[in-house]
Each structure stands twice: as C-alpha cells, then as structure tokens.
Tab-separated table of C-alpha atoms and ligand atoms in Angstrom:
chain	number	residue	atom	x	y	z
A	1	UNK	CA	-61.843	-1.944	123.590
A	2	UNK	CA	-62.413	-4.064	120.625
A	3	UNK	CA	-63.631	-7.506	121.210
A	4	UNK	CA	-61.611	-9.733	118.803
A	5	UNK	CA	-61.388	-13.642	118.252
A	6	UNK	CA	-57.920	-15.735	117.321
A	7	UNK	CA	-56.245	-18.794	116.700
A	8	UNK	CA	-53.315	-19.150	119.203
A	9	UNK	CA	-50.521	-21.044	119.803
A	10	UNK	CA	-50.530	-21.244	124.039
A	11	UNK	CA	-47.032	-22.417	124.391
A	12	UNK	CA	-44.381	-23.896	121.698
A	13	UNK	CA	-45.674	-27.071	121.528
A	14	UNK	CA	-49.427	-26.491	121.819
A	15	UNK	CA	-51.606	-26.654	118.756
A	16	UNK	CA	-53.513	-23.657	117.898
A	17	UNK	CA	-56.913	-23.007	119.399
A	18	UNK	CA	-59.899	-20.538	119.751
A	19	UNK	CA	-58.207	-17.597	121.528
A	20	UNK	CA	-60.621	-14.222	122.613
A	21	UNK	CA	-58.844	-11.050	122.755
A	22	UNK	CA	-59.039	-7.629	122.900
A	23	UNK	CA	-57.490	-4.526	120.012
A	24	UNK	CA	-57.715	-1.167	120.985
A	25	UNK	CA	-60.347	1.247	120.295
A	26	UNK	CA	-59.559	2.825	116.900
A	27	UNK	CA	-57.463	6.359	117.566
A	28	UNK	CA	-57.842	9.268	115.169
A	29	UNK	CA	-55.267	7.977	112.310
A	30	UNK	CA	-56.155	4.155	112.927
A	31	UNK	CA	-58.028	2.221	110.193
A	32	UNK	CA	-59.959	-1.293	111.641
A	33	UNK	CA	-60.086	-3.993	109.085
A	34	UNK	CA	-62.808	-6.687	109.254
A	35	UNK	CA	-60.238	-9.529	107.916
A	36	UNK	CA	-61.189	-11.915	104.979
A	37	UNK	CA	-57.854	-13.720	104.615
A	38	UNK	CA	-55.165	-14.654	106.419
A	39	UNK	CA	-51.854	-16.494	103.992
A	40	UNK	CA	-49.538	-18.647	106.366
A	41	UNK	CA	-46.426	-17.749	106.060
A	42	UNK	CA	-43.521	-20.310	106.954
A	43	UNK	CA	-42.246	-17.991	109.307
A	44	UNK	CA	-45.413	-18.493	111.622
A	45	UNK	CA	-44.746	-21.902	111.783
A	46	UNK	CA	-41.268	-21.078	112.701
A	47	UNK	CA	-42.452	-18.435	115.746
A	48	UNK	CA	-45.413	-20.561	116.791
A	49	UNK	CA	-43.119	-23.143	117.798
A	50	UNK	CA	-40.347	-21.488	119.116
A	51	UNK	CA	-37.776	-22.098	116.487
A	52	UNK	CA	-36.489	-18.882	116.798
A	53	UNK	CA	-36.782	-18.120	120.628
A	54	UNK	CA	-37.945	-15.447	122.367
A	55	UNK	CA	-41.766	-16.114	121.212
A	56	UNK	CA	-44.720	-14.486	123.223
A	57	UNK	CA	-47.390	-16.878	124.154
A	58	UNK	CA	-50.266	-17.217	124.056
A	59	UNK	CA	-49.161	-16.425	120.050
A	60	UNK	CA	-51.880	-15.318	117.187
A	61	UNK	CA	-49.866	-15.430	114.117
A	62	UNK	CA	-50.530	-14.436	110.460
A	63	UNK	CA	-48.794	-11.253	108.953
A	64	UNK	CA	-50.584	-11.793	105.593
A	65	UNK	CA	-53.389	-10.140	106.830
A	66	UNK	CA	-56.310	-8.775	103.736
A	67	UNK	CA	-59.816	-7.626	104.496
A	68	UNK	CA	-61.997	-4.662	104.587
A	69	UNK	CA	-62.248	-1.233	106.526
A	70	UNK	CA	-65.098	-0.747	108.994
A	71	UNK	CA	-64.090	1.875	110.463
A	72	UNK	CA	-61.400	5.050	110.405
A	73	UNK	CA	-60.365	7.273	112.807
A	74	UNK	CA	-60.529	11.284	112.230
A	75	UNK	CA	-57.494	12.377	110.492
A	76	UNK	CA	-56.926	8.786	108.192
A	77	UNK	CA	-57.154	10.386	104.888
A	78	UNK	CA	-56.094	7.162	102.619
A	79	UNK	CA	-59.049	4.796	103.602
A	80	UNK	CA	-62.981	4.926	104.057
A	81	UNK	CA	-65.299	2.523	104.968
A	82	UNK	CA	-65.791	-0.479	102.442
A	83	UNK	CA	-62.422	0.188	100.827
A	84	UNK	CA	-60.246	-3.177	100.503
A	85	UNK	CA	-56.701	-3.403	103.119
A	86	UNK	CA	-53.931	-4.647	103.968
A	87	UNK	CA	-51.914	-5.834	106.410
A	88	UNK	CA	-47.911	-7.344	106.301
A	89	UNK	CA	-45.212	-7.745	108.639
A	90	UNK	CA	-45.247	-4.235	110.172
A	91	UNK	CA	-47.336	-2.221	112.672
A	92	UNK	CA	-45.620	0.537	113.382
A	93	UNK	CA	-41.417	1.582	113.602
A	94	UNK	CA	-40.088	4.570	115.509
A	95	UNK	CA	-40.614	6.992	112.418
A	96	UNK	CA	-37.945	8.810	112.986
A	97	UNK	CA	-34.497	6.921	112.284
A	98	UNK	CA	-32.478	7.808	109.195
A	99	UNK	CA	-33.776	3.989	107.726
A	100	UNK	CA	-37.341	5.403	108.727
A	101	UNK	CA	-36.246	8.202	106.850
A	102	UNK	CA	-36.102	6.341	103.926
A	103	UNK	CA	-39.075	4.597	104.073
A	104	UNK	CA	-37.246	1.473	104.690
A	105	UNK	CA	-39.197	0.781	108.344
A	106	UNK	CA	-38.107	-3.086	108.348
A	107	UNK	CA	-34.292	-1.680	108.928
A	108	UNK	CA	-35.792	0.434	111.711
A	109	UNK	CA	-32.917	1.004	114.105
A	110	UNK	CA	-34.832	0.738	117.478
A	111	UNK	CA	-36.885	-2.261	115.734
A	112	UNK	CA	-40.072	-2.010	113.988
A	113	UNK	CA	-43.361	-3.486	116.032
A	114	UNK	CA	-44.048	-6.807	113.968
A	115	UNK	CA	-47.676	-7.603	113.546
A	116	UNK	CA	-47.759	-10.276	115.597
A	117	UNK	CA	-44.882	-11.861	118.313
A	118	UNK	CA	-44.014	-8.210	119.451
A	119	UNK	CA	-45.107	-5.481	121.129
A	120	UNK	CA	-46.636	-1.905	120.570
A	121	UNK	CA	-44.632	1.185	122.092
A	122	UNK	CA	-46.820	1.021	125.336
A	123	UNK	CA	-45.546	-2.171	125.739
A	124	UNK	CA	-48.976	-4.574	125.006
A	125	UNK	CA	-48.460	-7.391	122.934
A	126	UNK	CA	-49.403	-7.604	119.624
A	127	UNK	CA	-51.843	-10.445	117.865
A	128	UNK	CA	-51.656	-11.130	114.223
A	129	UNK	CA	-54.255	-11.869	111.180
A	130	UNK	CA	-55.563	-15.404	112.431
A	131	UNK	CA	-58.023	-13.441	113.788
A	132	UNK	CA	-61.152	-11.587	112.878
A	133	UNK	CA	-60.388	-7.974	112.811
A	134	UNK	CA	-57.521	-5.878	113.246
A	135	UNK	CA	-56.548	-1.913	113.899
A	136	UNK	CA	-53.504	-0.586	112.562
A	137	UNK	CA	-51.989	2.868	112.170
A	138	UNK	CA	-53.045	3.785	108.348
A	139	UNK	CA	-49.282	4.930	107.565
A	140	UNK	CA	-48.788	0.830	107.864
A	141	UNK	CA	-51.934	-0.192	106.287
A	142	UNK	CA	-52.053	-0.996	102.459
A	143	UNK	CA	-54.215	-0.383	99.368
A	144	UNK	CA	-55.132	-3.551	97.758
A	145	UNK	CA	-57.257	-3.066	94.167
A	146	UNK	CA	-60.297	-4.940	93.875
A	147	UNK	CA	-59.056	-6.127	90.147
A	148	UNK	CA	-57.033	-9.109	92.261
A	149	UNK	CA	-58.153	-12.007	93.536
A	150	UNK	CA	-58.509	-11.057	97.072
A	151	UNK	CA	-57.418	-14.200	98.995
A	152	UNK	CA	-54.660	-14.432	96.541
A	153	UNK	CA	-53.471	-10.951	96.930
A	154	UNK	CA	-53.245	-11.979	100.698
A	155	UNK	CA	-49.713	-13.775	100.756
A	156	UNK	CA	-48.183	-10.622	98.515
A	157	UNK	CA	-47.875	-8.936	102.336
A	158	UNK	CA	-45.307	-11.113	103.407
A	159	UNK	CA	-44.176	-14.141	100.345
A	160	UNK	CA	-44.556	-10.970	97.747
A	161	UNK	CA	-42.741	-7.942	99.069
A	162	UNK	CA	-40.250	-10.251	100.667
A	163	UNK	CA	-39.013	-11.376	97.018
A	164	UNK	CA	-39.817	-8.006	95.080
A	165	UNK	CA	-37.532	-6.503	97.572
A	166	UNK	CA	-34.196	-7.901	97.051
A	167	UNK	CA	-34.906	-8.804	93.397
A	168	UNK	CA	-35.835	-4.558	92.847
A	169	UNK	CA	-32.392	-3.994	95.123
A	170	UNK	CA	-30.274	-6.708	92.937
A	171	UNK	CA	-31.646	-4.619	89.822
A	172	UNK	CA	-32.401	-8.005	88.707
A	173	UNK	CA	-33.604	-7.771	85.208
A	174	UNK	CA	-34.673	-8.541	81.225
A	175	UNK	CA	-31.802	-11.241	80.088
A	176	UNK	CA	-29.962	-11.763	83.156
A	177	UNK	CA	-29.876	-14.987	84.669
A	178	UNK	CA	-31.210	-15.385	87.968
A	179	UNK	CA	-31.720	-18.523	90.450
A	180	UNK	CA	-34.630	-19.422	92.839
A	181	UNK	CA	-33.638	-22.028	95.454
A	182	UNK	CA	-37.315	-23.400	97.179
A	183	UNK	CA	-40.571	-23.682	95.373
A	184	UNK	CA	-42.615	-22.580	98.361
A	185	UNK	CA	-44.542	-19.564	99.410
A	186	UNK	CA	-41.517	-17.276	98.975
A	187	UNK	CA	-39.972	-18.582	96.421
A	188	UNK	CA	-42.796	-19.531	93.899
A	189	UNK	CA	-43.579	-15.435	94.034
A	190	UNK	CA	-39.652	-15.195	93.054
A	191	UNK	CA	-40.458	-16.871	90.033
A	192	UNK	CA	-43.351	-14.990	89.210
A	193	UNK	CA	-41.504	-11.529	89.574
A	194	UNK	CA	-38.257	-12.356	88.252
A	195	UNK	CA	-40.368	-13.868	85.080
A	196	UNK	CA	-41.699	-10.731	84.451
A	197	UNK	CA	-38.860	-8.591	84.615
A	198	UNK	CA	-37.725	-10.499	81.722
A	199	UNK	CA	-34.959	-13.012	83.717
A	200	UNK	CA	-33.950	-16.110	82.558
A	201	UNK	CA	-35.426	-17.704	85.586
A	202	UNK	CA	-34.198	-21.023	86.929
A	203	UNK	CA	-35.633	-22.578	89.682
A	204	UNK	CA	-33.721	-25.103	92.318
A	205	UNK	CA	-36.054	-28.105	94.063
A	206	UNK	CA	-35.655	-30.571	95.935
A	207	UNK	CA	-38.963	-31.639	94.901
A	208	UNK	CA	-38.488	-32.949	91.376
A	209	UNK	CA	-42.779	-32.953	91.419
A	210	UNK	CA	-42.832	-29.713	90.879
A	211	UNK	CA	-40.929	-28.934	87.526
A	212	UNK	CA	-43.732	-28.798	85.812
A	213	UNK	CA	-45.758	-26.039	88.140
A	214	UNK	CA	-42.295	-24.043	88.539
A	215	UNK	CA	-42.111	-23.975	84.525
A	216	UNK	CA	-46.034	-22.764	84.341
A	217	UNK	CA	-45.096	-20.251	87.103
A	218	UNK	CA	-42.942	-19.016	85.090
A	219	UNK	CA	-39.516	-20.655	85.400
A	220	UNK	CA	-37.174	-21.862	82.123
A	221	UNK	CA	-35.248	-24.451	83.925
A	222	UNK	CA	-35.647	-26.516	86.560
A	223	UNK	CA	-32.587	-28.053	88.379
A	224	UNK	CA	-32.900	-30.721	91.174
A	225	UNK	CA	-30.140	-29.287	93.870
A	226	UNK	CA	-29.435	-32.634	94.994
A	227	UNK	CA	-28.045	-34.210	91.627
A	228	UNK	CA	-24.582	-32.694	91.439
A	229	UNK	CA	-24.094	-34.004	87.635
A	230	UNK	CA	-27.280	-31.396	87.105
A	231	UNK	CA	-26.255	-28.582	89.400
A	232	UNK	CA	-22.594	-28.280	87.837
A	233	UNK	CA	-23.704	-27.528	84.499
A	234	UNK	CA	-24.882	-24.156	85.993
A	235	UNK	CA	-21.572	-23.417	87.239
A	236	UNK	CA	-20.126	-19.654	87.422
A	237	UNK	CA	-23.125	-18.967	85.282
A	238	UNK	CA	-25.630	-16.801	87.485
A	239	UNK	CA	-25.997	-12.709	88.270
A	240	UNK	CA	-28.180	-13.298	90.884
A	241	UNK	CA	-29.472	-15.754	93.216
A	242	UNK	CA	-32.470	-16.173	95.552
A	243	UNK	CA	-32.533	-18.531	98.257
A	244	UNK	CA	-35.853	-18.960	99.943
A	245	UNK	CA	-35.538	-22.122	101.653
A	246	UNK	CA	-36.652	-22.531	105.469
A	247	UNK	CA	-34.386	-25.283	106.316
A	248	UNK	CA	-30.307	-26.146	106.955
A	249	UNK	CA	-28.887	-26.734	103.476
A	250	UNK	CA	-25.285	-26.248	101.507
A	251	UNK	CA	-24.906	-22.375	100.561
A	252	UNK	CA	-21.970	-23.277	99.227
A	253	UNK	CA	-23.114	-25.367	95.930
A	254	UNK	CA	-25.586	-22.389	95.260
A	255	UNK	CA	-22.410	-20.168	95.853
A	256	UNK	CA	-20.438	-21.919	93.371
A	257	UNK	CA	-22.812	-21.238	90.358
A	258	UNK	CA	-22.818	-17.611	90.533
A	259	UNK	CA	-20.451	-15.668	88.035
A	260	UNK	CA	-17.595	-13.270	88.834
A	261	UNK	CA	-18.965	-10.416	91.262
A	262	UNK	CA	-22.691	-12.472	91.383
A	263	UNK	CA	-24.966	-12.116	94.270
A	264	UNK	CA	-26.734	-14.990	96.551
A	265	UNK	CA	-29.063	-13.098	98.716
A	266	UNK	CA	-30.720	-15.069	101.382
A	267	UNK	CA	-33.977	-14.578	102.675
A	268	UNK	CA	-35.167	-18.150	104.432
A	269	UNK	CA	-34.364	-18.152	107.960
A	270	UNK	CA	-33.412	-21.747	108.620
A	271	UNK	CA	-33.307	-22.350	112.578
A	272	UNK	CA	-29.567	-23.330	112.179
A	273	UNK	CA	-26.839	-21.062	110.430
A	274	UNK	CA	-24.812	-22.474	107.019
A	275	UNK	CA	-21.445	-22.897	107.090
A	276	UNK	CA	-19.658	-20.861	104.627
A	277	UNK	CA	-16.754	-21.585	102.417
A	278	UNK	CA	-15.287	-18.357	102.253
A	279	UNK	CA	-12.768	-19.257	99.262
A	280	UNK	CA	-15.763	-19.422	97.211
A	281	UNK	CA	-16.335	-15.940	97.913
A	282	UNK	CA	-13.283	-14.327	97.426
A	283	UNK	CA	-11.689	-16.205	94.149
A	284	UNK	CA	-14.363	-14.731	92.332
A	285	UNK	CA	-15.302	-11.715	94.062
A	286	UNK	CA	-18.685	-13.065	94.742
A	287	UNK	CA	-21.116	-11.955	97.210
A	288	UNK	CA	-23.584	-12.716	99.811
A	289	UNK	CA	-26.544	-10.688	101.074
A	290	UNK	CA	-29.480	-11.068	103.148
A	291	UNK	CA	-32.617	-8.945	102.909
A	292	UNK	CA	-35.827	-8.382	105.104
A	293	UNK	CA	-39.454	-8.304	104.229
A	294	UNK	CA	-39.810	-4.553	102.541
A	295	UNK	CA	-40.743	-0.749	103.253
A	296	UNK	CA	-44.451	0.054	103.521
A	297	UNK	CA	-43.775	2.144	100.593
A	298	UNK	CA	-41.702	-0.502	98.515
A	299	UNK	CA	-44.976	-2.865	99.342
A	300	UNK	CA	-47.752	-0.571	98.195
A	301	UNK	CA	-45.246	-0.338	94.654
A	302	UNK	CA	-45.344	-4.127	94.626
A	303	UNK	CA	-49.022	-4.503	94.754
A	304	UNK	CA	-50.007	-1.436	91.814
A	305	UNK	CA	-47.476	-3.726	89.995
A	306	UNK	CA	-49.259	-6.644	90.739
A	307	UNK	CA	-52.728	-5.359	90.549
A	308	UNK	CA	-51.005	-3.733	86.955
A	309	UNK	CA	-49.975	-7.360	85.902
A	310	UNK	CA	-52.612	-9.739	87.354
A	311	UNK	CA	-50.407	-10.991	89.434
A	312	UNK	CA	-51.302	-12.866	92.627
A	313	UNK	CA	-50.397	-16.336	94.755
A	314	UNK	CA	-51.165	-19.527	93.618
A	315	UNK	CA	-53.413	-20.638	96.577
A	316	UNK	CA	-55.021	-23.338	98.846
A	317	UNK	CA	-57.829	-22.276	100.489
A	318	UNK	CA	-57.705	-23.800	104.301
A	319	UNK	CA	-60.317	-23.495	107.079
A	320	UNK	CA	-59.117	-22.179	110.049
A	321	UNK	CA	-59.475	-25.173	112.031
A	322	UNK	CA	-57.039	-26.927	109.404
A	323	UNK	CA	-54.417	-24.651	110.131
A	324	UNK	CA	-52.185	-27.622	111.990
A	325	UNK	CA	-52.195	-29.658	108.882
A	326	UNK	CA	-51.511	-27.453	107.182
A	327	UNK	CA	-48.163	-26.916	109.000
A	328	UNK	CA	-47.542	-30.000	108.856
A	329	UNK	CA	-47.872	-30.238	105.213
A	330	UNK	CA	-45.752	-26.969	104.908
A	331	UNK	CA	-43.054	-29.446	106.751
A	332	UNK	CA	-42.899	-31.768	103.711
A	333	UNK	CA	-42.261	-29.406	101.362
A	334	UNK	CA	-46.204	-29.981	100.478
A	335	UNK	CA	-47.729	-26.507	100.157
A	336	UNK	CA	-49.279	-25.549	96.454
A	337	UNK	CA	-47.633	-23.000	96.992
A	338	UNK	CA	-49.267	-20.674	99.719
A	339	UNK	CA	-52.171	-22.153	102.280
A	340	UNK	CA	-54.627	-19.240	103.264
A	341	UNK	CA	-57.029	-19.203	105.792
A	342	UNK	CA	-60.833	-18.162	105.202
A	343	UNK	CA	-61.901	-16.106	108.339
A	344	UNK	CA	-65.090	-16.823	107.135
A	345	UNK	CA	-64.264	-19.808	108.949
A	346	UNK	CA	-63.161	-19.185	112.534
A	347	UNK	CA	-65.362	-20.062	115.056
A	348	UNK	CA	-64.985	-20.307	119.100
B	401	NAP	P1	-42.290	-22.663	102.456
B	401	NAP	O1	-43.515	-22.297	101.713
B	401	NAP	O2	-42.322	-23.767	103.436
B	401	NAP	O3	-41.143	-22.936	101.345
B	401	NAP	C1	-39.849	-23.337	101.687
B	401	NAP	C2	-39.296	-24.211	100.559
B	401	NAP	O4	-37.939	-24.519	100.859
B	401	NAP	C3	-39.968	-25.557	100.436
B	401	NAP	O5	-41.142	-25.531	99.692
B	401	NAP	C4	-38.886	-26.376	99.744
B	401	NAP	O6	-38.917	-26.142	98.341
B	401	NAP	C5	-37.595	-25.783	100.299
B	401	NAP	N1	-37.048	-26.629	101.355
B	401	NAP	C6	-37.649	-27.004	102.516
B	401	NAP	N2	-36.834	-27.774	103.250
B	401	NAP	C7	-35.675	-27.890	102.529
B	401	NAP	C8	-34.427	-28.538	102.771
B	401	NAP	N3	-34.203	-29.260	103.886
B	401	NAP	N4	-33.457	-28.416	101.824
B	401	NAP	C9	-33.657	-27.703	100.699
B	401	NAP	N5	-34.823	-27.082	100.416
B	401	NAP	C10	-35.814	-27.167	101.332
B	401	NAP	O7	-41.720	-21.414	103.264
B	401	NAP	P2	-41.877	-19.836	102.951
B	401	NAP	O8	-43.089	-19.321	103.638
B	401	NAP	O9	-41.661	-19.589	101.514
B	401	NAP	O10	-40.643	-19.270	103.795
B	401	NAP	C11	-39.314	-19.631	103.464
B	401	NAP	C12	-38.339	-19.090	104.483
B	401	NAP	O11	-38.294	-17.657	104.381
B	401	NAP	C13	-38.704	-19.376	105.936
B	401	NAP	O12	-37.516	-19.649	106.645
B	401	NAP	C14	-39.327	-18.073	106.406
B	401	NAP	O13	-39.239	-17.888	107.794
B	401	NAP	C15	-38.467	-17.091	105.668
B	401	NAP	N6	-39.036	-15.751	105.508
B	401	NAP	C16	-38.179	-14.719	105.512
B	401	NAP	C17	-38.629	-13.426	105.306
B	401	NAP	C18	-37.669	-12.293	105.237
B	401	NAP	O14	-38.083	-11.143	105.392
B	401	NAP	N7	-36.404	-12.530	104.975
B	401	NAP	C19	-40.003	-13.201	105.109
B	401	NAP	C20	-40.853	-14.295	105.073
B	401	NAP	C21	-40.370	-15.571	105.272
B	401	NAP	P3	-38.663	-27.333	97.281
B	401	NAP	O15	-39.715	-28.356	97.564
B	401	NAP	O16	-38.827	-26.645	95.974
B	401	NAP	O17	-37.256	-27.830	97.523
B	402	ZN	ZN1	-43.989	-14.059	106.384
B	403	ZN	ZN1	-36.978	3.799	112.819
C-alpha cells in the first residue's frame, strides 16, 4: 500500500486535521500523482460539514486535485513519469451504462465513485486531493499543459468544467445575452467562458464590491440582485442564465428576466430547495435545468481550450493549515475568487 498524508474532517463539526492514510498500490492502468495543488471547492465545505447528509468520516476533501505523475502502471498509455495531471470530481463510473456510453460518466446510472465522500467498487472509501498523492485509473485522470499556471489550472477540475458544461449544452454563444448569478469559484469561471464565447455577459452579486473584478473578469454589466429597481430593467431580456450560488435565494426574480423559451440552469446546491413559481414558467414557455460537474472527455476539451486561451482561476494561495479560514471566509461571500491549497505545505 501507499502511505499517504491528509487533512480530514473527523466528524461534521470537527475542524480539519493531519489525517495518515493509505491508497492502493498502483494497478497496471493506474497513474499516481504526487499532488501540487489542491482548489477548495464550496462543495467541500458543504460535505465536510454534513450539509448534505450521508458524509463519510473521517472526510479528506478536495476534488480539484493538480500535480505530477510518479509513477504508471503497465498498460497506461496517456501518461509517463514527470508529465503534469489531473484530478476532478470523478474516480471511476461503471463504464458500461448508455450515459457511460456517451462519455457523460457524471450521469452514470449506478453512480459514478466521487473522488472523495464515496467509495470504490470494492467498497473502500475514497480520500480526496487535501492530501499528498493520489492513484487514479488513467481513463479518469487529465492532461493539464504546462503553458498554464499550474495552481490556477487546479480549480478548472471542478469550478471550470462545472460552468463549461452547461454553458457548451445551452449553446450559449457570440451576441446572446447570458446571466451569472454568484461571483464565486463557480461563477467567476462563468464569466470567463461565457466572455469568450462572445456573450453579452452580465453578472448578478450580492456583493456590490465586486463590480469592478466581475467587469475585469470579463462581465459588461453588473446588477446587484437585491435592488429590485436594478433587477427589473433586465426583465424578459435573457437566453440563458447561470446560477451558481451555494445558498437559499429567490429563483423566481432570476426566472422572471429570462425571455420567451430562455433557460435558468442551476448548478449551486444550496442545502435547502427554492420554491418555484410555476406561472413564471409556463406564461412564457421558460425553462429550468440543472446540470452536474462534466464528462472526463467534456473536461479534457475544457482545459486544451483553456490552455488554447490562457485561461485559468483567479487565485488565493492558502496553506494547508489555513484551510478553516478559509471556509469561513468562503461563508461571507469573501473568496477572490478560488482559495487553493499548496501541498507544499501539509505537514503532520
Ligand atoms: P463560492 O465560491 O462560495 O461562491 C458562491 C457565491 O454565491 C458567493 O460568492 C456569492 O456571490 C453567492 N452567494 C452566497 N450566498 C448567497 C446568498 N445567500 N444569496 C445570494 N447569493 C449568495 O461557491 P462555489 O465553489 O462557486 O460553489 C457554488 C455552489 O455550486 C455550491 O453550492 C457548490 O456545492 C455547487 N457546486 C455544484 C457543482 C455541480 O456539479 N453542479 C459543482 C461544484 C460546485 P456574490 O458575492 O457575488 O453574491
Ligand atoms: Zn467542486
Ligand atoms: Zn455508468
């Protein structure tokens, strides 16, 4: 076995601490990855303490997982030694279901093994990238190109494919206008994207502060959701919206400024479901989608196009004994706009 060292939660409430651990050996078509960088993704906050239910403790988050091969098994024809990898949401998935099929392994329809908060097909649990190596089937490892900034290439495994998804599926695109609801981790890679596919990007804050970052990232407007006066001027006037926010707000004000037949896809997972004003759908044919990280494929797309564009987070750099700080901070709304962890810094 491989001797590994974590940050875990050991219950809900607990704040993370030194954690040792064991991987497996790796197998003939395993790749194991020395990690450099870890992003922290909201949704670790939301699994660490239980917001979700069902968590696995003691809990090693981190699903934004970049670093370098050591080692390869055998038959692993896509990676050597020294080459640069990735890591997102996904392990492994049965392979074999028609969404398999299709490359889309997040649908998987017996439930794809998550990174971290899950378990592999033999039934041990799995530990995620707050950690100091990890070994991973190559089909679900990525190819990251040493032209990016590698800790800011990090949070483009979970923030990054989790926008590009939805906005690729929405056909979002040059001229149309399109909404971003949250300036976080998510939604601040929205912007980015939906910028360069030539969108008229507007982005929706509750944090009037950061108007000026959103319009640098790449946004033309910025509306604050909670002035009404503001937020009806944009009324029936959207293709496409993107709500990334992590917490209970009104759908329905969002719904209301999408055109005829426009499209609010969710992708935050607030702890408590909206409640939905279903007139709003159906007087103007409107409609409401939800959409999940993104294929291993789909994600290695996403990261030639960033690698293509120079495009990569906007980071803080934490230490890994910061990381409960840092959550806190993530609480208020205060992250610029994706915290990532230097392994460099873990320590027993
Ligand atoms: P984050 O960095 O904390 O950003 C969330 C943003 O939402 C905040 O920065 C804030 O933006 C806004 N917000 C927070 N509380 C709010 C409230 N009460 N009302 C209105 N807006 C509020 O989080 P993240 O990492 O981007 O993740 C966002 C959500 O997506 C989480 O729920 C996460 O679990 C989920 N997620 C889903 C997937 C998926 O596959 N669907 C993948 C990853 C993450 P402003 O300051 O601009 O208002
Ligand atoms: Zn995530
Ligand atoms: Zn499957």
């Amino acid at each position: 076995m491989l001797a590994s060292l974590g940050y875990a939660a050991h219950k809900a409430s607990s704040p993370l601490a030194p954690f040792s651990f064991e991987r497996r050996d790796p197998g003939p078509h395993d790749v194991q990855i020395d990690i450099r960088y870890c992003g922290v993704c909201h949704s670790d906050l939301h699994q660490v303490r239980d917001e979700w239910g069902g968590g696995a403790f003691p809990m090693v988050p981190g699903h934004e997982i970049v670093g370098r091969v050591v080692k390869v098994g055998v038959q692993v024809k896509g990676f050597k030694a020294g080459d640069l990898a990735g890591i997102g949401c996904m392990v492994d998935s049965c392979r074999s279901c028609p969404a398999c099929g299709e490359g889309l392994e997040q649908y998987c329809e017996k439930g794809f093994v998550g990174t971290y908060n899950s378990k592999y097909k033999d039934g041990t649990p799995t530990y995620g990238g707050y950690s100091s190596n990890y070994v991973v089937d190559e089909a679900f490892a990525l190819r990251i190109s040493d032209k990016l900034d590698l800790a800011g290439a990090a949070p483009l495994l979970c923030a990054g494919i989790t926008t590009w998804s939805p906005l690729r599926y929405w056909n979002v695109r040059k001229d149309q206008k399109v909404g971003v609801v949250g300036l976080g981790g998510l939604g601040h890679m929205a912007v980015k994207f939906a910028a360069s596919f030539g969108a008229k990007v507007v982005l929706f804050t509750t944090s009037p502060g950061k108007a000026e970052d959103a319009r640098r990232l790449g946004a033309h407007e910025v509306v604050v959701s909670k002035n009404k006066d503001e937020m009806r001027k944009h009324a029936r006037s959207f293709d496409f919206i993107l709500d990334t926010v992590s917490a209970a707000h009104d759908l329905n004000a969002f719904m209301a400024l999408l055109k005829r037949q426009g499209t609010l896809t969710l992708v935050g997972v607030p702890p408590v479901d909206p409640s939905l004003k279903v007139g709003n759908l159906i007087f103007q044919r409107r409609q409401l989608g939800g959409s999940l990280i993104g294929g291993i494929k789909e994600t290695q797309e996403m990261l030639d196009y960033c690698a293509e564009h120079g495009i990569v987070s906007d980071i803080e750099m934490i230490r890994m004994e910061q990381i409960d700080a840092a959550y806190e901070r993530m609480l208020k709304s205060d992250v610029k706009y994706r915290f990532v962890i230097d392994m460099a810094t873990l320590k027993a």
